[in-house]
Amino acid sequence: MTDYSSSHKRLFRRAFVHRTPWVLMALLSFLSAASIIVLMHGLSVAIDSVFMQETPLALIQPTLVLIIGAIAVRGVLFWIHEILVQKTASEIKANLRQQLFGKIQQLGPAWTETQNSGDLAATAVEGVEKLDAYYARFIPAAIHMTVVPIVIVITVFLIDWLSGLILLITGPLIPVFMSLIGMRARQQTQKQWATLRNLSSHFLDAVQGLRTLKLFTREHRKHAEIEHISDRFRVSTMGVLKIAFLSGFVLELFASIATALVAVEIGVRLIEGHIGFQVGLFVLLLAPEYYMPFRMFGAQHHAGMEGTESAGRVFAILDTNALSAKVFIDGNSDEQSLSYSQQFLQNEYSEPVKSQAYFKDEAATEEHAGNRSVSLVFDNVTFTYPGKSYPVLSNCSFLLPREKKTALVGVTGSGKTTILRLLTRQLAPDRGWITLDGMPATGTDDGTWLEKMAVVSQTNWFFDNTILANLQAARPNATHEDVVLASQVAGAHEFIEKLPDGYLTRTGEFATRFSGGERQRISIARALLKDAPILILDEPSSALDPESEERINCALDELMVNKTVFLIAHRLSTVRKADNILVLEDGRITAQGSHSYLRANCKLYEQMVSTYTS
Amino acid sequence: MNIHLALSRFLKRYPWRITAAVVLGAGTILAGIGLLASSGYLISAAALRPPILDLMVIIVSVRFFGISRAVLRYSERLLSHDITFRLLLQMRSRFFGALSNTSASRLLGFRSGSLLSSITSDIDELQNYYVRVFTPVIVAFLVTLTAFFFLRAFSPAAAWITLAFLMLNGVAVPFGVRRLARGLGASQLRLRSELSHLWVEHSQGIQDIRLYGLHNAYIKRNEKLCSEISRLERRQSTVTGLQDGLHNWILFSAAAVALFATAPLVLDGALSGVMLALVVLSVMASFEATQNMGTAFQYLETTERAAENLLSLTGGELSFEDSGFASRGRDGIRSTQESGTRNVQEGVKSLLFDNVSFSYGENLVLDSIGFDIQSGQKAALVGPSGSGKSTVVNLLLKFYEPARGFAAIGDNKLSDISPGQIRSMLAIVDQYTYLFQDSLRNNLKIARENADDRDILQSLQDAHLWSWYQGLENGLDTQLGEHGKQLSGGERQRMAIARALLRNSPIWILDEPTANLDTITEKSIVKIIRQVTRNRTALWITHRLVQMEYYDRIYVLENGRISERGRHHQLMRRKGWYSDVIRLQANMLKEEIETA
């Protein structure tokens, strides 16, 4: 409930950042009320002249001119009003979409991974679109409802106070009853919106998993499930509508009965001769126009509520706290990142830096920040995922010597992926330092940090574009020759050329057109093109056959010269090439050294080797 | 035009509801006319100061019309929304049905963004066909006719004028406006679908977008799309605004013209003056009938376009014709599975490929390949990546049909039995394990519907997921997120094994099941699979030649042809791809051991 009223308030505030359009709308509403009064006055005078006075038509021409003038003005006012309203709403929507987009970029991969991408897209596209109803219909209708009835009721008071009194009493009752009913409908609308969202992501999921469904011949069952869920949605929505439409019913009933009341009251007084026919007709003609804005508002009220519901979701994303999502906050002078590093200093530097790992070169730890021989440092890094009670990394320390190959091994779940996420600034450590060429991760922006890295992983994403464009993404000024060369080195050129459109073949979703090995080779070509000083290989050869693996290993050998390499790998054929191997166990580096050293001294490592060679 | 026929076929399902909704809709507007007409008559008659008793009937009818209008409107709105949701269900269901009949190769080309947009936008657009297009048109037609005959009783001139202006307002103006706004609706749909696709791509590929410094490019693309949408919306508003203006002009002009055309009748004494206000007020009230015709024409365009979109997405296979399934509901499940022309005998476990060729476009992927795997045998299909191994699987699963030759399970040619039958005999573990956004239980139950929790827990244990499972707070009710992102590669593959175990099929196809796993996990998974397939037929498809002595038969697939076949020691004696790779691997291992 508080969520609802708070997003309502925020929508409202957002609307009135620029006042001018809304003031203009109020003015247009006022003018349209004036025009209807003139128009109805003209009509009642004309009818009165013909019916009561039996005036010849020629004599009521001035009235005719008045009527035509009022009609013309009224039409133009409506036209301008619509243009103004839509322009205002469009701007607000575009603005919101851009804000959301920026927010998602700030929160980054670690956050989007916890989200449903279909859901996010629905929020940005359909969810924000629903706000159109709020800004282009609901608020203008509210303005219209405030201005027009007041103008009309004052006019009616001036010519016939008794009818004016009826209008004055019945009018305000309508919003009161409607909001009483609306309050009940609101809670249910919330539920309905959740079902709707669930519905679209459920459908997307079913379609994406269609192959799996077919493998298990479950597509018909899923089909039935989709029908079932849609039907549940119908039933729940109908429940909401029964109540929501009740407010429309009350509105309609009040407007009709009040019009009837005015007609009867005027009729009775006409019989008694207390009122003139023209005045009576004028008031009768104005009565429906008095209730019309209420009806228009009522028709938009439901849409307005729906807009508010979807706004809740939009604001929830905008409000996601970057700190609690444990991501970096860009910008060096950012207040939050400053306080963040202060907090870190208090927690960490008060303790003596005692690394769990033993470094080969003790001196390196001391002066790592300025040391030219060290590229990247992890110093006492601790990280706990939001909502988890134990840290996945605790006081994890290691360093990547410049232009050397360092490998990281460890069983599934030991924290390798988390290290990768921290290295690529997807997540910010709870405690500890990560520095790259002396720059601390905190206080450096994504661009500066990431331009120094190329990553080849199992989950590299292909943009829905041509292979060429996917490769050129890594180096925008790369010529076709550069791309072909990189592909040749990565062993991707042969199969790309065999494709019907060669380098201009489009990649499908998840690049399902390619085998695992082919994907990997394109990823490698992309990393080759980027030519970054730090190369991170996330189990790089796991999806390759021995021939390709051998070929790529040769290519990587060449590539790795002059590069700081970080291998997150299990295949010992790649690991053995590393200058230093780090063994990650339970969130910290428990051993490091060369292949032979570790075989002799590290039980876990020896176990891995023996499983592989047996 | 076919689209309208197709859409109205959906409507045929609910003839009584729709008739009732139309009658209620027309009744609402007629009650409005009745209210204003009787009020106008009431005060005109009262102006002549008759005894009040003479007016009692008209006073009662004023009240009657007032109340009935509200009641009619309320019931009409409820009923037509109910119909809309029913239609929505039909459309979603039909869309999914058509999609699941689409051949697998085309599914690969689909983008989830555009699919998402199809369902939430296009189908949402289609539901408007009934509320915004179909009903308003019929109601407008009925009310126009009624108003015409009603007015003709008083003033034929006013009746004809009203008819003309109603036609202008209900047909000519919307038609003209639609011409002005031609293509705007379609462009909006297209842009929104593009926006949705951009957002899906952005959130799924955000890591690589950051790594390649593309985030600003994406921000610009989003900005550009947003401002294009705004520009279109503004253009549309000049048109819709014009329509609002014209509606006002026509309505009041009709009232004024009708007044001045009826006035001579009153002045000549041909019509009682008491009726003048009644005529003018009825004319104004009757325009409620055509009030929504503008939106009807607009929605006509967007619904047409949305229907076309849906058709193109499914490659024209989304026939709105009854495909038979949706109406048969759950019974359809059984009949589809049993639609094969012959029964398959129990216990068939052998696999046969006889001279099978297959082309993907102009690309010959498989060239006359043949193999024969007997019951209980373990066979391996090996070869460099891209040699056509995955195509063999797709042919086996009947996702593809061979161009020449045939494949068979036991004595049954695949062409003779249904995909459902085939898939029930095969268990697949491949590297594309898809996990649904559903509970752990339901993710496993897709393999066997009637599996109880004990079976499921057993399968988790056998697939070595037990310790992972015990760490789950909500047990089998744990929700696996989008694409099962919270699971590691090893856990996903073990899920696939658990599914296959539940499936309990006689033949297992293992298509690179360990491609993404670490050595230790790979070992354990290979061990598990070998354990559970002891009494089954198994076809392993792999590019890693590890422990090859295990296999009864090894087939080497190179460039779409089977170049070598036999047991490990036989192949080692030949100087082919196989022995080369084995030696290569051995060298790599040797180096390792030497370094150690």
Coordinates of C-alpha atoms in Angstrom, one line a residue, chain A residues 36 39-40 42-43 46-52 54-57 60 63-64 67 71-76 78-80 82-84 86-87 89-91 93-94 97-98 100-102 104-105 107-110 112-122 124-126 129 132 137 192 196 199-228 230-234 237-238 241-246 248-249 252-253 255-257 259-264 266-268 270-273 277 280-282 284-285 288-289 292 295 298-299 302 410-413 416 420 424-426 446-447 450-451 453-455 457-465 473-475 498-500 506 508-510 512-519 521 523 526-527 530 539 541-550 553 570-574 576 595-596 599 604 607-609 611-614, chain B residues 28 35-36 39-40 42-52 55 59 62-63 65-71 73-74 77-79 81-82 85-86 88-89 92-104 107-113 115-117 119-121 123-124 192-193 195-216 218-220 222-224 226-227 229-231 233-234 236-246 248-250 252-253 255-256 259-260 262-264 266-267 272-277 280-281 284 288 291 325-326 329-330 332-333 336-337 360 363 383-386 389-390 393-394 397 399 419-421 423-424 426-428 430-438 442 445-450 482-483 485 488-491 494 496 499-500 503 511 514-523 543-545 547 559 577 580-581 584-585 588-589 591-593 595-596:
Chain A
I36 CA -19.4 24.5 -24.4
L39 CA -22.5 26.6 -27.6
M40 CA -25.2 25.3 -25.3
G42 CA -26.7 29.3 -28.5
L43 CA -28.6 26.0 -29.0
A46 CA -32.4 28.9 -31.0
I47 CA -34.7 26.2 -29.8
D48 CA -36.5 28.6 -27.5
S49 CA -37.0 31.1 -30.4
V50 CA -38.5 28.5 -32.7
F51 CA -40.6 26.6 -30.1
M52 CA -41.8 29.3 -27.7
E54 CA -42.1 31.1 -33.2
T55 CA -39.4 33.5 -34.5
P56 CA -38.7 33.1 -38.3
L57 CA -35.4 31.5 -39.1
I60 CA -32.0 34.0 -35.4
T63 CA -27.4 32.9 -32.8
L64 CA -26.3 30.6 -35.6
I67 CA -23.0 28.4 -32.5
I71 CA -18.1 24.7 -32.5
A72 CA -15.0 25.7 -34.5
V73 CA -13.1 26.9 -31.5
R74 CA -14.0 23.8 -29.5
G75 CA -12.6 21.4 -32.2
V76 CA -9.3 23.3 -32.4
F78 CA -9.3 19.5 -28.5
W79 CA -6.8 19.1 -31.2
I80 CA -4.1 21.2 -29.5
E82 CA -4.1 16.0 -27.6
I83 CA -0.8 17.1 -29.2
L84 CA 0.4 18.8 -26.0
Q86 CA 1.2 13.3 -26.0
K87 CA 4.3 15.3 -26.3
A89 CA 4.0 12.0 -22.0
S90 CA 6.4 10.9 -24.7
E91 CA 9.2 13.0 -23.2
K93 CA 8.7 8.0 -21.0
A94 CA 11.8 8.4 -23.1
R97 CA 13.8 4.5 -20.3
Q98 CA 17.1 6.2 -20.5
L100 CA 16.6 2.7 -16.4
F101 CA 19.2 1.8 -19.1
G102 CA 21.9 3.7 -17.3
I104 CA 21.2 -1.4 -15.4
Q105 CA 24.7 -0.5 -16.8
L107 CA 24.5 -2.4 -11.7
G108 CA 26.3 -4.6 -14.2
P109 CA 26.5 -8.3 -15.0
A110 CA 26.5 -9.5 -11.4
T112 CA 21.6 -8.8 -14.3
E113 CA 22.5 -12.4 -13.7
T114 CA 20.1 -12.4 -10.8
Q115 CA 17.4 -10.9 -13.0
N116 CA 15.3 -12.3 -15.7
S117 CA 16.2 -10.5 -18.9
G118 CA 12.7 -10.9 -20.5
D119 CA 11.3 -9.4 -17.3
L120 CA 13.7 -6.4 -17.6
A121 CA 12.8 -5.9 -21.2
A122 CA 9.1 -6.1 -20.4
A124 CA 11.3 -1.1 -20.0
V125 CA 9.0 -1.6 -23.0
E126 CA 5.6 -2.6 -21.9
E129 CA 4.4 2.1 -22.0
D132 CA 1.6 6.6 -21.1
R137 CA -4.7 10.1 -20.1
Q192 CA -2.9 -9.0 -11.4
L196 CA 0.9 -10.6 -16.0
L199 CA 2.9 -14.9 -17.7
S200 CA 5.2 -13.3 -20.2
S201 CA 8.4 -14.6 -18.7
H202 CA 6.9 -18.0 -18.3
F203 CA 6.0 -18.0 -22.0
L204 CA 9.5 -16.8 -23.0
D205 CA 11.0 -19.6 -20.9
A206 CA 8.8 -22.2 -22.5
V207 CA 9.7 -21.0 -26.0
Q208 CA 13.5 -20.9 -25.2
G209 CA 13.3 -24.4 -23.8
L210 CA 11.2 -25.7 -26.6
R211 CA 14.0 -28.1 -27.8
T212 CA 14.3 -29.6 -24.3
L213 CA 10.5 -29.9 -24.1
K214 CA 10.5 -31.7 -27.4
L215 CA 13.3 -34.1 -26.3
F216 CA 11.1 -35.1 -23.4
T217 CA 7.9 -34.9 -25.5
R218 CA 6.6 -32.4 -23.0
E219 CA 5.7 -29.6 -25.3
H220 CA 2.0 -30.5 -25.1
R221 CA 2.1 -30.6 -21.3
K222 CA 3.7 -27.1 -21.4
H223 CA 1.1 -26.0 -23.8
A224 CA -1.6 -27.1 -21.4
E225 CA 0.2 -25.3 -18.7
I226 CA 0.3 -22.1 -20.7
E227 CA -3.4 -22.4 -21.2
H228 CA -3.9 -23.0 -17.5
S230 CA -3.7 -17.8 -19.0
D231 CA -7.0 -18.9 -17.7
R232 CA -6.0 -18.3 -14.1
F233 CA -5.0 -14.8 -15.2
R234 CA -8.5 -14.3 -16.7
T237 CA -8.4 -10.2 -13.6
M238 CA -12.1 -10.6 -13.8
L241 CA -12.5 -5.8 -12.8
K242 CA -15.8 -6.7 -11.1
I243 CA -14.7 -4.3 -8.4
A244 CA -12.9 -1.8 -10.6
F245 CA -15.9 -1.4 -12.9
L246 CA -18.1 -0.9 -9.9
G248 CA -17.6 3.2 -13.3
F249 CA -21.1 1.9 -12.5
E252 CA -22.6 6.3 -14.5
L253 CA -25.5 5.9 -12.2
A255 CA -24.5 11.1 -13.7
S256 CA -27.6 9.6 -15.2
I257 CA -29.8 10.0 -12.1
T259 CA -29.4 14.5 -15.1
A260 CA -32.8 12.9 -14.6
L261 CA -33.2 14.8 -11.3
V262 CA -32.3 18.1 -13.0
A263 CA -34.8 17.4 -15.8
V264 CA -37.6 16.5 -13.4
I266 CA -36.8 21.9 -14.0
G267 CA -40.0 20.3 -15.5
V268 CA -41.9 20.8 -12.3
L270 CA -41.7 25.1 -15.6
I271 CA -45.3 23.8 -14.9
E272 CA -45.5 26.2 -12.0
G273 CA -44.0 29.0 -14.1
F277 CA -38.0 27.5 -20.9
G280 CA -34.4 25.4 -18.2
L281 CA -33.1 23.9 -21.5
F282 CA -29.8 25.6 -21.1
L284 CA -30.5 20.6 -19.0
L285 CA -28.0 20.8 -21.9
P288 CA -24.4 16.0 -19.0
E289 CA -21.4 18.3 -19.8
M292 CA -18.7 14.3 -18.6
R295 CA -16.9 10.0 -16.6
G298 CA -13.4 7.3 -14.4
A299 CA -12.6 5.7 -17.7
H302 CA -8.1 2.0 -14.1
G410 CA 40.3 -25.4 -7.8
V411 CA 37.3 -27.6 -7.7
T412 CA 33.8 -26.4 -8.7
G413 CA 32.5 -24.0 -6.2
K416 CA 37.1 -19.2 -9.2
L420 CA 36.9 -13.5 -12.2
T424 CA 36.5 -7.7 -14.1
R425 CA 34.8 -5.2 -11.7
Q426 CA 31.5 -7.0 -11.8
D446 CA 35.0 0.6 -15.7
G447 CA 36.4 1.8 -19.0
L450 CA 38.4 -3.1 -18.6
E451 CA 40.2 -1.8 -21.6
M453 CA 41.6 -6.9 -20.2
A454 CA 40.5 -9.5 -22.7
V455 CA 38.4 -12.4 -21.5
S457 CA 35.2 -17.7 -21.3
Q458 CA 32.6 -20.4 -21.8
T459 CA 29.8 -17.9 -21.7
N460 CA 31.1 -15.3 -24.2
W461 CA 28.1 -13.6 -25.6
F462 CA 27.6 -13.0 -29.3
F463 CA 25.7 -9.9 -30.3
D464 CA 22.9 -10.5 -32.7
N465 CA 24.8 -9.3 -35.7
A473 CA 33.4 -5.0 -31.6
A474 CA 36.8 -5.8 -30.0
R475 CA 38.6 -3.4 -32.2
K498 CA 32.4 -22.5 -45.1
L499 CA 29.3 -20.8 -43.8
P500 CA 26.9 -19.6 -46.5
R506 CA 24.4 -13.7 -38.6
G508 CA 21.5 -16.6 -33.8
E509 CA 20.5 -16.3 -30.2
F510 CA 23.1 -17.8 -27.9
T512 CA 23.3 -21.9 -31.2
R513 CA 24.3 -22.3 -34.8
F514 CA 27.9 -23.0 -33.7
S515 CA 29.3 -25.9 -31.9
G516 CA 31.1 -25.3 -28.6
G517 CA 34.5 -25.4 -30.2
E518 CA 33.4 -23.0 -32.9
R519 CA 32.1 -20.5 -30.3
R521 CA 37.3 -20.1 -31.5
S523 CA 35.8 -15.8 -28.8
R526 CA 37.8 -11.6 -30.6
A527 CA 40.2 -11.5 -27.7
K530 CA 41.4 -6.6 -28.6
E539 CA 38.7 -22.7 -18.9
S541 CA 40.1 -25.0 -24.2
S542 CA 37.5 -27.2 -22.4
A543 CA 35.1 -27.2 -25.4
L544 CA 37.7 -28.2 -28.0
D545 CA 38.7 -31.5 -29.6
P546 CA 42.4 -32.4 -29.0
E547 CA 43.4 -31.2 -32.5
S548 CA 41.9 -27.8 -32.1
E549 CA 43.1 -27.6 -28.6
E550 CA 46.6 -28.3 -29.7
N553 CA 47.4 -23.8 -27.6
H570 CA 41.4 -27.4 -15.1
R571 CA 42.9 -29.0 -18.1
L572 CA 46.4 -29.7 -17.1
S573 CA 47.7 -29.4 -20.6
T574 CA 47.1 -25.6 -20.3
R576 CA 51.4 -26.9 -17.1
H595 CA 53.6 -27.9 -11.5
S596 CA 56.3 -30.1 -10.1
R599 CA 52.6 -32.2 -7.3
L604 CA 44.6 -31.4 -3.8
Q607 CA 44.7 -35.5 -6.8
M608 CA 43.7 -33.5 -9.8
V609 CA 46.7 -34.6 -11.8
T611 CA 42.6 -38.2 -12.0
Y612 CA 43.6 -36.7 -15.3
T613 CA 46.5 -39.1 -16.1
S614 CA 45.0 -42.3 -14.8
Chain B
T28 CA -26.2 1.3 -23.3
L35 CA -32.5 9.7 -21.3
L36 CA -31.7 12.9 -23.2
S39 CA -35.6 14.8 -20.6
G40 CA -35.9 17.2 -23.6
L42 CA -40.2 16.5 -20.4
I43 CA -39.1 20.1 -20.1
S44 CA -40.6 21.1 -23.5
A45 CA -44.0 19.6 -22.5
A46 CA -43.7 21.2 -19.0
A47 CA -43.1 24.6 -20.6
L48 CA -46.7 24.4 -21.9
R49 CA -47.8 24.0 -18.3
P50 CA -50.0 20.9 -18.4
P51 CA -51.3 19.3 -15.2
I52 CA -48.4 17.5 -13.6
L55 CA -46.1 14.1 -17.2
I59 CA -40.9 11.4 -15.6
V62 CA -36.5 9.5 -17.6
R63 CA -35.5 7.7 -14.4
F65 CA -33.3 5.3 -18.8
G66 CA -31.0 6.8 -16.3
I67 CA -30.7 3.7 -14.2
S68 CA -30.8 1.1 -17.0
R69 CA -27.9 2.9 -18.8
A70 CA -25.6 2.4 -15.8
V71 CA -26.6 -1.3 -15.4
R73 CA -22.8 -0.4 -19.3
Y74 CA -21.5 -2.3 -16.3
R77 CA -17.9 -4.0 -19.8
L78 CA -17.6 -7.2 -17.6
L79 CA -18.8 -9.4 -20.4
H81 CA -13.5 -8.2 -20.9
D82 CA -14.2 -11.8 -20.1
F85 CA -9.3 -12.8 -21.9
R86 CA -10.8 -16.0 -23.4
L88 CA -6.2 -14.0 -25.4
L89 CA -5.8 -17.5 -24.1
R92 CA -1.4 -17.6 -26.9
S93 CA -2.2 -21.3 -27.0
R94 CA -2.5 -21.4 -30.7
F95 CA 0.8 -19.5 -31.1
F96 CA 2.7 -21.9 -28.9
G97 CA 1.1 -24.8 -30.6
A98 CA 2.2 -23.5 -34.0
L99 CA 5.7 -22.8 -32.7
S100 CA 6.2 -26.3 -31.3
N101 CA 5.3 -27.7 -34.7
T102 CA 7.9 -25.6 -36.3
S103 CA 11.0 -27.5 -37.3
A104 CA 13.9 -27.2 -34.9
L107 CA 13.8 -22.2 -33.8
L108 CA 17.5 -21.5 -33.7
G109 CA 17.1 -18.3 -35.7
F110 CA 14.6 -16.8 -33.2
R111 CA 15.6 -14.1 -30.9
S112 CA 14.0 -14.1 -27.5
G113 CA 13.5 -10.3 -27.7
L115 CA 9.5 -13.5 -29.4
L116 CA 8.8 -11.7 -26.2
S117 CA 7.5 -8.8 -28.1
I119 CA 3.6 -12.5 -27.3
T120 CA 3.3 -9.5 -25.1
S121 CA 2.8 -6.9 -27.8
I123 CA -1.0 -10.8 -29.0
D124 CA -2.0 -8.0 -26.7
R192 CA 9.0 -1.4 -29.6
S193 CA 10.0 -4.9 -30.6
L195 CA 13.7 -1.9 -28.1
S196 CA 12.7 -5.0 -26.3
H197 CA 15.3 -7.0 -28.3
L198 CA 17.9 -4.4 -27.5
W199 CA 17.2 -4.7 -23.7
V200 CA 17.3 -8.4 -23.7
E201 CA 20.6 -8.4 -25.6
H202 CA 22.0 -5.7 -23.3
S203 CA 21.2 -7.4 -20.1
Q204 CA 22.3 -10.9 -21.3
G205 CA 25.5 -9.7 -22.9
I206 CA 26.4 -7.0 -20.5
Q207 CA 29.7 -8.5 -19.4
D208 CA 31.0 -8.6 -23.0
I209 CA 29.5 -5.2 -23.7
R210 CA 31.6 -3.8 -20.8
L211 CA 34.7 -5.7 -21.8
Y212 CA 34.6 -4.3 -25.3
G213 CA 33.8 -0.8 -24.1
L214 CA 30.5 -0.9 -26.0
H215 CA 28.3 0.4 -23.2
N216 CA 28.2 3.9 -24.6
Y218 CA 24.3 0.7 -26.3
I219 CA 23.3 3.8 -24.5
K220 CA 23.2 5.7 -27.8
N222 CA 18.7 3.0 -26.6
E223 CA 18.5 6.8 -26.8
K224 CA 18.0 6.7 -30.5
C226 CA 13.6 6.1 -27.5
S227 CA 13.6 9.4 -29.3
I229 CA 9.5 6.3 -30.6
S230 CA 8.8 9.7 -29.1
R231 CA 8.9 11.3 -32.6
E233 CA 4.1 9.2 -30.9
R234 CA 4.1 12.9 -31.5
Q236 CA 0.5 10.1 -34.2
S237 CA -0.9 12.6 -31.7
T238 CA -1.4 15.3 -34.4
V239 CA -3.6 12.7 -36.2
T240 CA -5.5 11.5 -33.1
G241 CA -5.9 15.1 -32.0
L242 CA -7.4 16.0 -35.3
Q243 CA -9.8 13.1 -34.9
D244 CA -10.9 14.4 -31.4
G245 CA -11.4 17.8 -32.9
L246 CA -13.4 16.5 -35.9
N248 CA -16.6 17.6 -31.8
W249 CA -17.1 19.6 -35.0
I250 CA -19.3 16.9 -36.6
F252 CA -22.3 19.8 -32.8
S253 CA -22.7 20.6 -36.5
A255 CA -27.1 19.0 -33.9
A256 CA -27.1 22.6 -35.3
L259 CA -32.1 22.0 -35.5
F260 CA -32.3 24.4 -38.5
T262 CA -36.4 20.8 -38.3
A263 CA -37.3 24.4 -37.3
P264 CA -39.3 25.0 -40.6
V266 CA -42.3 23.4 -36.4
L267 CA -42.9 26.9 -37.8
S272 CA -45.3 19.9 -32.7
G273 CA -42.7 22.3 -31.1
V274 CA -42.6 20.1 -28.1
M275 CA -40.5 17.6 -30.2
L276 CA -37.8 20.1 -31.2
A277 CA -35.6 19.7 -28.1
V280 CA -31.8 18.0 -31.1
L281 CA -30.9 16.1 -27.9
M284 CA -26.3 14.7 -30.0
E288 CA -21.9 8.2 -28.8
Q291 CA -17.3 8.0 -30.8
F325 CA -4.7 -29.7 -30.7
A326 CA -5.9 -26.7 -28.8
G329 CA -6.9 -30.0 -25.0
R330 CA -5.2 -32.7 -22.9
G332 CA -4.5 -34.3 -27.8
I333 CA -1.3 -35.2 -25.9
T336 CA -0.1 -37.0 -31.0
Q337 CA 2.2 -39.5 -29.4
Y360 CA 22.1 -27.9 -44.6
N363 CA 26.2 -27.5 -47.6
G383 CA 35.8 -36.7 -35.0
P384 CA 37.0 -33.1 -35.2
S385 CA 34.4 -30.4 -34.2
G386 CA 32.2 -29.4 -37.1
K389 CA 28.4 -35.2 -35.2
S390 CA 25.6 -33.0 -33.9
V393 CA 21.8 -36.4 -33.2
N394 CA 19.4 -34.1 -34.7
L397 CA 15.7 -37.1 -32.8
F399 CA 14.5 -32.6 -35.7
P419 CA 8.9 -38.0 -33.0
G420 CA 7.2 -38.6 -29.7
Q421 CA 7.8 -42.3 -29.9
R423 CA 12.1 -39.4 -28.1
S424 CA 10.6 -41.7 -25.5
L426 CA 16.1 -42.1 -26.3
A427 CA 17.6 -40.3 -23.4
I428 CA 19.8 -37.3 -24.4
D430 CA 24.2 -32.9 -24.3
Q431 CA 26.0 -29.7 -23.5
Y432 CA 22.9 -27.5 -24.0
T433 CA 21.1 -28.5 -20.8
Y434 CA 18.2 -26.1 -20.5
L435 CA 16.8 -25.4 -17.1
F436 CA 13.4 -23.8 -16.8
Q437 CA 12.5 -21.0 -14.4
D438 CA 10.6 -23.4 -12.3
N442 CA 9.4 -29.6 -12.0
K445 CA 9.6 -34.0 -13.6
I446 CA 9.7 -33.0 -17.3
A447 CA 11.6 -36.2 -17.8
R448 CA 8.9 -38.3 -16.2
E449 CA 5.6 -36.8 -15.3
N450 CA 4.5 -39.4 -12.8
E482 CA 16.5 -17.8 -15.7
H483 CA 18.3 -20.5 -17.7
K485 CA 22.1 -19.4 -14.0
S488 CA 27.6 -24.4 -12.2
G489 CA 28.4 -26.2 -15.4
G490 CA 28.9 -29.5 -13.6
E491 CA 25.7 -29.2 -11.7
R494 CA 24.3 -33.7 -13.5
A496 CA 20.7 -33.6 -17.3
R499 CA 16.6 -36.2 -16.0
A500 CA 17.8 -39.0 -18.3
R503 CA 13.4 -41.0 -18.3
D511 CA 26.4 -35.7 -27.0
T514 CA 31.3 -33.3 -20.4
A515 CA 32.3 -30.5 -22.7
N516 CA 32.2 -27.8 -20.1
L517 CA 33.5 -29.6 -17.0
D518 CA 36.6 -29.8 -15.0
T519 CA 38.7 -32.9 -15.1
I520 CA 37.6 -34.3 -11.7
T521 CA 33.9 -33.7 -12.4
E522 CA 34.3 -35.0 -15.9
K523 CA 35.7 -38.2 -14.6
H543 CA 35.9 -35.1 -29.6
R544 CA 38.1 -36.2 -26.6
L545 CA 39.5 -39.6 -27.0
Q547 CA 39.6 -44.5 -22.2
N559 CA 34.0 -34.0 -43.1
W577 CA 42.9 -39.3 -37.9
D580 CA 47.1 -39.4 -34.9
V581 CA 44.9 -37.8 -32.2
L584 CA 48.9 -36.3 -29.9
Q585 CA 47.1 -36.7 -26.6
M588 CA 50.7 -34.0 -24.3
L589 CA 50.3 -36.3 -21.3
E591 CA 55.1 -34.0 -21.5
E592 CA 53.1 -33.4 -18.4
I593 CA 54.4 -36.4 -16.6
T595 CA 57.5 -32.0 -16.3
A596 CA 56.3 -33.6 -13.1

